[in-house]
Amino acid sequence: MKNKHFFKINGHASVGRTLFALFLLVAPMGSMLFAQQEPMYSQYMFNMLNLNPAYAGNRAVNSITFIHRNQWTGFDGSPKTTTISWDKRADGSNVGYGVQLYNDKISIENTTGIQAFYSYRLPFESSALTFGLSAGFLNYSAKYSQLTTIDKGDPLFSDDKSTILPTFGFGMLYSTENWYAGLSIPALLKTKSDDSKLKLNGASNHYFLNGGYIFRVNEILKLKPSVLFKYVTGAPLEADLNLNAWLNDKYGAGISYRTNDAVVAMVEIQITPKIRAGYAFDYTISKLNDYNNGTHELMLRYEFDAGKLLNILSPRYY
């Protein structure tokens, strides 16, 4: 069936803008818009709190991590995501906790949220099993008044929308000195806010399964292959296949393949014992490649009590 709601953003028309705008409005045309879908990051393996609440306090230090992702540059209305998170594990305790603020903007849609994290670690002789919970809320808004439709006065796009939704997540992490595996559902709730024109829903459940192994090649070089499987209702299974290398626990470089989406190159540097920085570039391999100049992502971490890293398992790698 043809979509009669063909439109322009801010009065400008192009093939790229039109394709992106049509993509954004597929859900509303079916009378349902999923307001919260989980943001994704290329450097998630260095701040997996975004994926799994069980990672809260995993590094056993007081740390703040900042990530900014500018996706599909050169594409009007492209996604831009900013996250700042803090987490810590209490001294001499198996309890971890943290908080995260984030903003995710895609064209006329904007999602701002806050999440709190709690984890409990069950230590064994040379490993640990951790359970985690997250809870918070988000504000979702869509500025439909910025759209220009062919059918002027179309009631579906006449008013801006805004709603507040609760969030809740669960995760598990099993870690040893050389490998780890995690399972999580970061958005469990299916909350709704109805009005006569549009129905706003919370996220379809995302299921994440990830793991990695650390090979100590020699005293200088360490290799860390890892994988992340992602599944959400109504979409095919997606996987990230990653390989990162570290030299002298200070310089890192890696490459990732995201199925049917992108190839990613990344670099990391431990500037000081407390400061770590990273950069990733995604080269799109899907059909969107013709309409964007790639994705840039920056990461910065500050650890207040980095000296403790010497006493925990695999501190630099997950």
XYZ file of C-alpha atoms in Angstrom:
318
model
C 0.000 0.000 0.000
C 1.374 3.422 -0.894
C 2.182 5.859 1.863
C 0.305 9.105 1.259
C 2.192 10.985 3.984
C 5.167 11.944 1.814
C 6.880 14.952 3.414
C 9.908 17.203 3.705
C 11.931 18.126 6.785
C 12.168 21.882 7.378
C 11.066 22.463 3.823
C 14.110 20.780 2.190
C 13.795 17.743 -0.062
C 16.392 15.223 -1.228
C 16.520 11.499 -1.819
C 18.515 10.897 1.365
C 16.291 13.024 3.577
C 13.163 11.474 2.145
C 14.379 7.912 2.697
C 15.362 8.688 6.276
C 12.103 10.459 7.046
C 10.053 7.634 5.568
C 12.008 5.211 7.745
C 11.152 7.237 10.847
C 7.455 7.212 10.061
C 6.907 3.557 9.207
C 5.793 2.856 12.761
C 3.377 5.803 13.146
C 1.626 4.881 9.916
C 0.717 1.622 11.571
C -0.719 3.619 14.521
C 2.159 2.619 16.790
C 5.460 4.358 17.435
C 8.140 2.643 19.501
C 9.464 5.538 21.525
C 12.466 3.846 23.077
C 14.822 1.624 21.142
C 18.188 0.904 22.725
C 21.051 3.130 21.482
C 24.045 1.169 20.240
C 27.740 2.020 20.497
C 30.788 0.692 18.673
C 32.981 0.895 21.804
C 30.423 -0.848 24.007
C 33.043 -3.434 25.081
C 34.781 -0.697 27.109
C 31.622 0.557 28.820
C 29.215 -2.377 28.889
C 27.032 -0.709 31.503
C 25.035 0.439 28.456
C 24.208 -3.193 27.664
C 24.045 -4.946 30.999
C 23.332 -3.566 34.505
C 25.409 -6.403 35.989
C 28.517 -4.463 34.889
C 27.851 -1.790 37.527
C 30.972 -1.754 39.698
C 32.614 -4.492 37.630
C 35.949 -2.649 37.528
C 35.827 -2.092 41.309
C 36.799 1.558 40.905
C 35.032 4.902 41.039
C 34.804 5.885 37.350
C 33.017 8.255 34.971
C 32.656 7.429 31.275
C 31.560 9.799 28.507
C 30.573 8.632 25.009
C 29.358 10.717 22.079
C 28.262 9.063 18.840
C 27.562 10.964 15.626
C 26.022 8.393 13.296
C 25.766 8.631 9.496
C 27.467 12.028 9.185
C 26.363 14.120 6.224
C 22.830 12.765 6.509
C 20.248 15.355 7.617
C 18.489 14.231 10.777
C 21.019 11.464 11.457
C 21.225 9.896 14.955
C 23.323 11.607 17.619
C 23.748 9.957 21.009
C 25.485 11.222 24.143
C 25.908 9.224 27.346
C 27.621 9.980 30.637
C 27.731 7.260 33.277
C 29.208 6.749 36.729
C 29.624 3.479 38.588
C 31.483 2.070 41.567
C 31.723 -1.001 43.759
C 31.746 -0.266 47.466
C 35.068 -0.955 49.218
C 35.226 -4.478 50.650
C 31.751 -5.186 49.278
C 30.128 -7.241 46.538
C 27.598 -4.477 45.812
C 27.976 -2.268 42.749
C 25.930 0.746 41.804
C 25.832 3.558 39.279
C 23.807 6.082 37.341
C 23.607 7.057 33.686
C 22.274 10.084 31.802
C 21.712 9.916 28.065
C 20.265 11.777 25.108
C 19.417 10.114 21.808
C 18.256 12.325 18.926
C 17.065 11.102 15.516
C 15.681 13.804 13.217
C 12.471 15.091 14.849
C 12.617 12.486 17.648
C 14.474 13.058 20.911
C 14.854 10.743 23.914
C 16.415 11.883 27.194
C 16.653 9.545 30.146
C 18.227 8.638 33.451
C 18.920 5.146 34.807
C 20.126 3.870 38.166
C 22.023 0.561 38.426
C 22.491 -1.999 41.181
C 24.542 -5.191 41.027
C 25.411 -7.977 43.421
C 28.505 -10.130 42.924
C 28.837 -13.749 44.040
C 32.595 -14.459 44.192
C 34.055 -17.922 43.693
C 37.631 -19.168 43.935
C 38.750 -17.758 40.557
C 35.556 -16.330 39.058
C 32.406 -14.416 39.897
C 28.708 -14.418 38.977
C 27.017 -11.014 39.086
C 23.340 -10.071 38.864
C 22.234 -6.555 37.980
C 19.100 -4.407 37.870
C 18.418 -1.011 36.318
C 15.497 1.364 36.738
C 14.705 4.871 35.589
C 12.590 6.907 33.257
C 12.850 8.647 29.906
C 11.234 11.567 28.156
C 10.376 10.925 24.522
C 9.342 13.762 22.215
C 8.605 14.108 18.505
C 8.359 17.536 16.844
C 5.875 16.752 14.084
C 5.307 20.487 13.578
C 8.708 20.591 11.825
C 7.426 18.331 9.054
C 5.859 19.600 5.862
C 3.371 17.113 4.405
C 1.726 17.030 0.987
C -1.618 16.697 2.754
C -1.568 20.014 4.589
C -3.348 19.947 7.911
C -2.912 16.173 8.273
C -4.031 15.620 11.907
C -1.477 12.842 12.440
C 1.372 15.366 12.125
C -0.278 18.545 13.353
C 0.885 18.437 16.983
C 4.184 17.752 18.722
C 4.214 14.722 21.028
C 5.871 14.168 24.380
C 5.601 11.435 26.984
C 7.452 10.112 30.035
C 8.019 6.360 30.272
C 9.524 4.194 33.043
C 12.420 1.861 32.263
C 13.586 -1.342 33.891
C 16.311 -3.847 32.980
C 18.001 -7.046 34.148
C 21.355 -8.661 33.457
C 23.806 -11.402 34.454
C 27.584 -11.582 34.089
C 29.962 -14.482 34.639
C 33.643 -13.500 34.651
C 36.985 -15.183 35.171
C 40.535 -13.913 34.783
C 40.601 -14.759 31.062
C 37.020 -14.774 29.803
C 33.546 -13.463 30.479
C 29.951 -13.968 29.305
C 26.892 -11.806 29.837
C 23.151 -12.006 29.207
C 20.811 -9.045 29.563
C 17.436 -7.502 28.764
C 18.043 -3.780 29.322
C 14.435 -2.715 28.578
C 11.854 -5.012 30.136
C 8.805 -2.779 30.397
C 6.158 -2.310 27.706
C 4.557 0.815 29.107
C 2.025 2.756 27.047
C 0.642 6.256 26.793
C -2.383 6.563 24.538
C -4.021 9.528 22.901
C -6.633 9.759 20.168
C -4.101 10.220 17.377
C -0.985 8.307 18.319
C 0.034 5.478 20.612
C 3.440 5.687 22.274
C 5.074 2.474 23.485
C 8.183 1.591 25.403
C 10.901 -0.433 23.727
C 10.387 -3.870 22.310
C 12.515 -6.139 24.470
C 16.139 -6.254 23.346
C 18.074 -9.416 24.191
C 21.870 -9.165 24.428
C 24.304 -12.080 24.705
C 27.992 -11.264 24.733
C 31.327 -12.778 25.636
C 35.045 -12.426 25.181
C 38.399 -14.061 25.854
C 41.792 -12.533 26.654
C 44.875 -14.135 25.087
C 48.144 -13.092 26.687
C 50.448 -13.581 23.728
C 53.481 -12.299 25.627
C 54.386 -9.669 28.214
C 53.728 -6.891 25.711
C 50.785 -8.034 23.573
C 47.280 -9.114 24.572
C 44.474 -10.040 22.158
C 40.805 -9.889 23.014
C 38.293 -11.406 20.583
C 34.678 -10.799 21.601
C 31.171 -11.171 20.236
C 27.805 -9.555 20.868
C 24.502 -11.025 19.686
C 21.496 -8.682 19.585
C 17.887 -9.613 19.059
C 14.719 -7.520 19.122
C 11.223 -8.623 18.196
C 10.452 -7.992 14.546
C 14.094 -7.725 13.425
C 16.684 -10.311 12.349
C 19.392 -11.484 14.739
C 22.405 -9.162 14.581
C 25.976 -9.825 15.671
C 29.102 -7.777 16.349
C 32.358 -9.679 15.861
C 35.323 -7.876 17.413
C 39.079 -8.241 17.768
C 41.082 -5.841 19.935
C 44.814 -5.799 20.654
C 46.633 -4.093 23.536
C 50.315 -3.165 23.725
C 51.899 -2.690 27.147
C 48.405 -2.202 28.624
C 48.501 1.309 27.169
C 47.770 1.338 23.443
C 44.841 -0.445 21.894
C 43.494 -0.984 18.388
C 40.659 -3.090 17.054
C 38.302 -3.942 14.253
C 34.651 -5.003 14.320
C 32.139 -6.353 11.846
C 28.468 -5.635 12.466
C 26.373 -7.983 10.344
C 24.754 -6.314 7.332
C 25.547 -2.878 8.741
C 29.144 -1.703 9.177
C 32.850 -2.371 9.544
C 34.384 -0.535 12.490
C 37.953 0.563 13.224
C 38.846 1.751 16.718
C 41.847 2.974 18.711
C 42.314 3.442 22.474
C 45.008 4.958 24.641
C 45.558 4.884 28.391
C 46.805 8.468 28.633
C 47.487 8.281 32.375
C 46.583 5.621 34.958
C 43.336 7.534 35.484
C 42.462 8.790 31.988
C 41.534 6.662 28.986
C 40.377 7.857 25.552
C 39.017 6.066 22.515
C 37.807 6.743 18.985
C 35.832 4.557 16.576
C 34.869 5.006 12.934
C 32.035 2.998 11.384
C 32.069 2.473 7.616
C 28.551 1.659 6.466
C 28.196 -1.407 4.237
C 24.397 -1.360 3.946
C 22.412 0.524 1.307
C 22.670 3.643 3.478
C 26.321 3.903 2.408
C 25.281 6.111 -0.529
C 23.761 8.689 1.811
C 26.302 9.172 4.624
C 30.003 9.667 5.327
C 30.353 7.148 8.129
C 29.958 7.297 11.895
C 32.281 8.880 14.474
C 32.336 7.916 18.139
C 34.414 9.365 20.986
C 34.934 7.834 24.429
C 36.594 9.327 27.510
C 36.926 7.651 30.925
C 38.238 8.986 34.210
C 38.948 6.648 37.142
C 39.367 8.290 40.524
C 41.065 5.373 42.280
C 42.846 3.657 39.414
C 45.423 2.079 41.714
C 42.879 -0.563 42.685
C 42.878 -1.886 39.114
C 46.020 -3.848 39.914
C 44.059 -6.021 42.316
C 41.071 -7.060 40.168
C 40.600 -9.499 37.330
C 41.432 -8.353 33.794
C 40.957 -4.673 34.598
C 41.814 -3.138 31.240
C 39.737 -5.308 28.947
C 36.131 -5.507 30.127
